[in-house]
mmCIF file of C-alpha atoms in Angstrom:
data_model
loop_
_atom_site.group_PDB
_atom_site.id
_atom_site.type_symbol
_atom_site.label_atom_id
_atom_site.label_comp_id
_atom_site.label_asym_id
_atom_site.label_seq_id
_atom_site.Cartn_x
_atom_site.Cartn_y
_atom_site.Cartn_z
ATOM 1 C CA ALA A 19 115.546 19.210 81.711
ATOM 2 C CA GLU A 20 112.438 21.292 81.111
ATOM 3 C CA ALA A 21 110.165 18.240 81.212
ATOM 4 C CA GLU A 22 111.002 14.667 82.125
ATOM 5 C CA LEU A 23 109.083 12.265 79.905
ATOM 6 C CA GLY A 24 109.995 9.172 81.867
ATOM 7 C CA MET A 25 112.496 7.565 84.223
ATOM 8 C CA THR A 26 112.963 3.804 84.502
ATOM 9 C CA ALA A 27 115.515 1.597 86.236
ATOM 10 C CA CYS A 28 117.538 -0.730 84.015
ATOM 11 C CA THR A 29 120.880 -2.509 83.816
ATOM 12 C CA ALA A 30 123.724 -1.577 81.442
ATOM 13 C CA ASN A 31 125.516 -4.712 80.297
ATOM 14 C CA GLY A 32 128.985 -5.186 78.820
ATOM 15 C CA LEU A 33 130.863 -2.820 81.132
ATOM 16 C CA THR A 34 134.561 -3.417 81.743
ATOM 17 C CA SER A 35 134.399 -4.826 85.254
ATOM 18 C CA ARG A 36 130.790 -5.172 86.303
ATOM 19 C CA ASP A 37 127.204 -4.300 85.438
ATOM 20 C CA ALA A 38 125.696 -1.096 86.776
ATOM 21 C CA GLU A 39 122.148 -0.101 87.626
ATOM 22 C CA LEU A 40 121.063 3.015 85.766
ATOM 23 C CA TYR A 41 118.135 5.362 85.494
ATOM 24 C CA GLN A 42 117.130 6.219 81.916
ATOM 25 C CA ILE A 43 115.846 9.804 81.642
ATOM 26 C CA GLU A 44 114.206 11.490 78.656
ATOM 27 C CA GLY A 45 113.362 15.187 78.479
ATOM 28 C CA TYR A 46 114.229 18.509 76.858
ATOM 29 C CA VAL A 47 117.099 20.994 76.955
ATOM 30 C CA ARG A 48 116.245 24.422 75.512
ATOM 31 C CA GLY A 49 113.465 22.819 73.499
ATOM 32 C CA ASN A 50 115.696 20.054 72.112
ATOM 33 C CA SER A 51 114.960 16.430 72.966
ATOM 34 C CA ALA A 52 117.497 14.863 75.344
ATOM 35 C CA TYR A 53 118.298 11.424 76.699
ATOM 36 C CA SER A 54 120.513 10.450 79.627
ATOM 37 C CA SER A 55 121.611 7.406 81.622
ATOM 38 C CA VAL A 56 122.330 8.157 85.280
ATOM 39 C CA MET A 57 124.076 5.832 87.727
ATOM 40 C CA LYS A 58 121.592 4.708 90.386
ATOM 41 C CA LYS A 59 124.471 4.679 92.868
ATOM 42 C CA GLY A 60 126.199 8.053 93.067
ATOM 43 C CA GLY A 61 124.139 9.874 90.414
ATOM 44 C CA THR A 62 126.998 10.163 87.870
ATOM 45 C CA ILE A 63 126.022 10.716 84.221
ATOM 46 C CA ALA A 64 126.920 7.566 82.284
ATOM 47 C CA SER A 65 125.698 8.812 78.897
ATOM 48 C CA ALA A 66 123.744 11.698 77.417
ATOM 49 C CA VAL A 67 122.581 12.799 73.980
ATOM 50 C CA VAL A 68 121.080 16.206 73.126
ATOM 51 C CA SER A 69 119.609 16.836 69.679
ATOM 52 C CA GLY A 70 120.594 20.359 68.675
ATOM 53 C CA GLY A 71 123.102 20.908 71.464
ATOM 54 C CA THR A 72 123.131 23.251 74.444
ATOM 55 C CA GLY A 73 123.845 26.673 72.990
ATOM 56 C CA MET A 74 127.575 27.095 73.683
ATOM 57 C CA ALA A 75 129.750 29.552 71.744
ATOM 58 C CA ALA A 76 131.308 28.601 68.402
ATOM 59 C CA LEU A 77 134.779 27.047 68.300
ATOM 60 C CA ASP A 78 137.235 25.596 65.815
ATOM 61 C CA GLU A 79 138.500 22.013 65.765
ATOM 62 C CA GLU A 80 141.644 22.683 67.847
ATOM 63 C CA ARG A 81 139.620 24.313 70.626
ATOM 64 C CA ALA A 82 137.263 21.352 71.002
ATOM 65 C CA PRO A 83 139.418 19.323 73.484
ATOM 66 C CA PRO A 84 139.800 22.027 76.163
ATOM 67 C CA ARG A 85 136.162 23.092 75.699
ATOM 68 C CA ALA A 86 135.043 19.503 76.420
ATOM 69 C CA VAL A 87 136.750 19.431 79.831
ATOM 70 C CA GLU A 88 134.368 21.754 81.681
ATOM 71 C CA PRO A 89 131.086 19.975 80.807
ATOM 72 C CA ALA A 90 132.679 16.577 81.504
ATOM 73 C CA GLU A 91 133.832 17.650 84.956
ATOM 74 C CA ALA A 92 130.454 19.322 85.614
ATOM 75 C CA LEU A 93 128.792 15.939 85.102
ATOM 76 C CA GLY A 94 130.663 14.556 88.115
ATOM 77 C CA SER A 95 133.668 12.957 86.430
ATOM 78 C CA GLY A 96 136.306 14.867 88.423
ATOM 79 C CA GLN A 97 139.526 16.276 86.948
ATOM 80 C CA LEU A 98 140.036 15.092 83.379
ATOM 81 C CA GLU A 99 142.831 15.431 80.816
ATOM 82 C CA PRO A 100 142.150 15.522 77.032
ATOM 83 C CA ALA A 101 143.970 12.644 75.328
ATOM 84 C CA TRP A 102 142.906 12.676 71.677
ATOM 85 C CA TYR A 103 139.959 13.613 69.499
ATOM 86 C CA GLU A 104 138.344 12.704 66.211
ATOM 87 C CA ALA A 105 136.650 15.341 64.075
ATOM 88 C CA THR A 106 134.194 14.290 61.383
ATOM 89 C CA GLU A 107 131.155 15.798 59.662
ATOM 90 C CA GLY A 108 131.112 18.954 61.760
ATOM 91 C CA THR A 109 131.545 17.308 65.163
ATOM 92 C CA ALA A 110 134.488 16.377 67.376
ATOM 93 C CA THR A 111 134.488 13.434 69.787
ATOM 94 C CA VAL A 112 136.974 14.237 72.549
ATOM 95 C CA ASN A 113 138.426 11.434 74.675
ATOM 96 C CA LEU A 114 139.305 12.509 78.217
ATOM 97 C CA ALA A 115 140.879 10.531 81.053
ATOM 98 C CA PRO A 116 141.165 11.163 84.808
ATOM 99 C CA MET A 117 144.551 11.672 86.465
ATOM 100 C CA GLN A 118 146.043 10.111 89.598
ATOM 101 C CA ASP A 119 149.459 11.082 90.976
ATOM 102 C CA GLY A 120 150.476 12.426 87.555
ATOM 103 C CA SER A 121 149.353 9.261 85.739
ATOM 104 C CA VAL A 122 146.655 9.098 83.045
ATOM 105 C CA LEU A 123 144.004 6.443 83.772
ATOM 106 C CA TYR A 124 143.015 5.237 80.296
ATOM 107 C CA PRO A 125 140.645 2.465 81.460
ATOM 108 C CA ASP A 126 138.353 5.233 82.791
ATOM 109 C CA LEU A 127 137.798 7.233 79.584
ATOM 110 C CA VAL A 128 135.032 9.820 79.198
ATOM 111 C CA LYS A 129 133.952 10.824 75.676
ATOM 112 C CA ILE A 130 132.365 14.191 74.905
ATOM 113 C CA LYS A 131 130.844 14.909 71.490
ATOM 114 C CA VAL A 132 130.996 18.588 70.495
ATOM 115 C CA GLU A 133 129.294 20.183 67.487
ATOM 116 C CA LEU A 134 131.900 22.456 65.875
ATOM 117 C CA THR A 135 129.762 24.972 64.008
ATOM 118 C CA HIS A 136 128.202 26.410 67.162
ATOM 119 C CA GLY A 137 130.355 24.727 69.804
ATOM 120 C CA GLU A 138 127.454 22.803 71.322
ATOM 121 C CA VAL A 139 127.813 19.674 73.455
ATOM 122 C CA MET A 140 125.883 16.906 71.701
ATOM 123 C CA GLY A 141 126.617 13.853 73.813
ATOM 124 C CA VAL A 142 128.471 12.136 76.636
ATOM 125 C CA GLU A 143 129.655 8.526 77.032
ATOM 126 C CA ALA A 144 131.160 7.633 80.412
ATOM 127 C CA PHE A 145 130.297 3.967 80.982
ATOM 128 C CA SER A 146 133.950 2.995 81.464
ATOM 129 C CA TYR A 147 134.431 5.781 83.981
ATOM 130 C CA CYS A 148 131.299 4.841 85.912
ATOM 131 C CA SER A 149 132.233 1.168 85.869
ATOM 132 C CA ASP A 150 135.949 1.274 86.633
ATOM 133 C CA HIS A 151 137.003 4.611 88.125
ATOM 134 C CA ARG A 152 138.599 4.242 91.557
ATOM 135 C CA LYS A 153 141.735 5.243 93.388
ATOM 136 C CA ARG A 154 144.367 2.729 92.351
ATOM 137 C CA THR A 155 147.419 1.515 94.219
ATOM 138 C CA LEU A 156 150.125 2.311 91.676
ATOM 139 C CA PRO A 157 153.545 0.635 91.866
ATOM 140 C CA GLU A 158 156.701 2.684 92.085
ATOM 141 C CA ALA A 159 158.271 3.411 88.696
ATOM 142 C CA ARG A 160 161.710 1.769 88.560
ATOM 143 C CA MET A 161 162.903 3.780 85.597
ATOM 144 C CA SER A 162 162.891 7.459 84.712
ATOM 145 C CA ALA A 163 161.077 9.163 81.869
ATOM 146 C CA ASP A 164 164.440 9.745 80.177
ATOM 147 C CA SER A 165 165.205 6.024 80.393
ATOM 148 C CA ALA A 166 161.814 5.244 78.870
ATOM 149 C CA ARG A 167 162.696 7.447 75.902
ATOM 150 C CA THR A 168 165.672 5.183 75.136
ATOM 151 C CA CYS A 169 163.234 2.255 74.732
ATOM 152 C CA VAL A 170 161.525 3.983 71.793
ATOM 153 C CA SER A 171 162.672 3.317 68.245
ATOM 154 C CA SER A 172 165.053 5.959 66.904
ATOM 155 C CA ARG A 173 162.836 6.200 63.806
ATOM 156 C CA LEU A 174 160.178 7.906 65.959
ATOM 157 C CA THR A 175 160.364 11.499 67.187
ATOM 158 C CA VAL A 176 159.302 11.609 70.831
ATOM 159 C CA ARG A 177 157.161 14.657 71.647
ATOM 160 C CA SER A 178 156.414 13.901 75.291
ATOM 161 C CA VAL A 179 156.600 11.159 77.930
ATOM 162 C CA ARG A 180 154.247 10.685 80.877
ATOM 163 C CA LEU A 181 153.017 7.954 83.193
ATOM 164 C CA ALA A 182 149.801 6.117 82.344
ATOM 165 C CA VAL A 183 147.686 3.131 83.279
ATOM 166 C CA ILE A 184 146.489 1.243 80.181
ATOM 167 C CA PRO A 185 144.163 -1.741 79.694
ATOM 168 C CA LYS A 186 145.952 -4.799 78.359
ATOM 169 C CA ASP A 187 144.628 -8.357 77.890
ATOM 170 C CA GLY A 188 141.944 -7.964 80.536
ATOM 171 C CA ASP A 189 144.357 -6.422 83.051
ATOM 172 C CA GLU A 190 145.972 -3.030 83.638
ATOM 173 C CA VAL A 191 149.625 -2.073 83.146
ATOM 174 C CA PHE A 192 151.471 0.882 84.721
ATOM 175 C CA CYS A 193 153.521 2.408 81.894
ATOM 176 C CA TYR A 194 155.358 5.342 80.482
ATOM 177 C CA GLU A 195 153.441 6.682 77.489
ATOM 178 C CA ALA A 196 155.640 8.177 74.783
ATOM 179 C CA ALA A 197 153.711 10.344 72.324
ATOM 180 C CA CYS A 198 155.626 10.174 69.034
ATOM 181 C CA THR A 199 155.469 11.155 65.392
ATOM 182 C CA MET A 200 156.917 9.688 62.201
ATOM 183 C CA ARG A 201 156.297 10.881 58.658
ATOM 184 C CA GLY A 202 153.320 12.977 59.742
ATOM 185 C CA LEU A 203 151.645 10.156 61.675
ATOM 186 C CA ASP A 204 151.023 10.002 65.443
ATOM 187 C CA TYR A 205 152.067 7.029 67.565
ATOM 188 C CA PHE A 206 151.843 6.043 71.228
ATOM 189 C CA VAL A 207 154.563 3.762 72.596
ATOM 190 C CA TYR A 208 153.981 2.185 76.018
ATOM 191 C CA VAL A 209 156.899 1.007 78.160
ATOM 192 C CA ASP A 210 156.303 -0.871 81.439
ATOM 193 C CA ALA A 211 157.439 1.553 84.166
ATOM 194 C CA VAL A 212 158.514 -1.342 86.413
ATOM 195 C CA THR A 213 160.159 -3.853 84.052
ATOM 196 C CA GLY A 214 161.208 -1.523 81.206
ATOM 197 C CA CYS A 215 159.661 -3.868 78.623
ATOM 198 C CA GLN A 216 157.760 -2.434 75.674
ATOM 199 C CA VAL A 217 154.084 -3.216 76.228
ATOM 200 C CA ASP A 218 152.359 -1.816 73.156
ATOM 201 C CA VAL A 219 152.656 0.482 70.148
ATOM 202 C CA LEU A 220 149.557 2.218 68.807
ATOM 203 C CA ARG A 221 149.196 4.293 65.657
ATOM 204 C CA VAL A 222 146.481 6.940 65.636
ATOM 205 C CA ILE A 223 144.443 6.059 62.553
ATOM 206 C CA ASP A 224 141.321 8.166 63.114
ATOM 207 C CA GLY A 225 141.735 11.345 65.096
ATOM 208 C CA LYS A 226 144.483 13.570 66.463
ATOM 209 C CA THR A 227 146.483 13.611 69.666
ATOM 210 C CA VAL A 228 146.141 16.553 72.023
#
């Protein structure tokens, strides 16, 4: 920031697993006002908003997810994988998740807001990542990805299958995630990688899968 207007310690409530002490920072980026919450422990960016963006090159809607990866990782979030995005009123909010041993960790999402006209990063939201991200002890999958495909309804067209950790009823479940389509709509089907039971089915209402 060109000038820091103030920095105060505070507590962010309502996080997934615990509260976190943050520093709130206000300042400027290229003459635009900016606001950020920084983890007191570790210095990771928990959230940030820049009015007017940061001056990146222009991009179209489909290029927003990969473009969001670099600034997210630069903020200290490690290796991230785009999952889905929602484009509205000239901006795209890209949801990214960290990977562990080939599995997507959905409880630890990072969201990057990108302005599409000029490709500028407008905001970051990483409270879940800051609160919950850790190296997990994942169980051994007792079924293959091909077997998981057979658990998906034949009415759905399966585009891809991969391992994932998802939040469910206050806990986490190690699953196969089947990305599917039907009649032009996107679906995610989650199958427990240990028991083979179907855990959840989600339809993408707002946004697009990556």
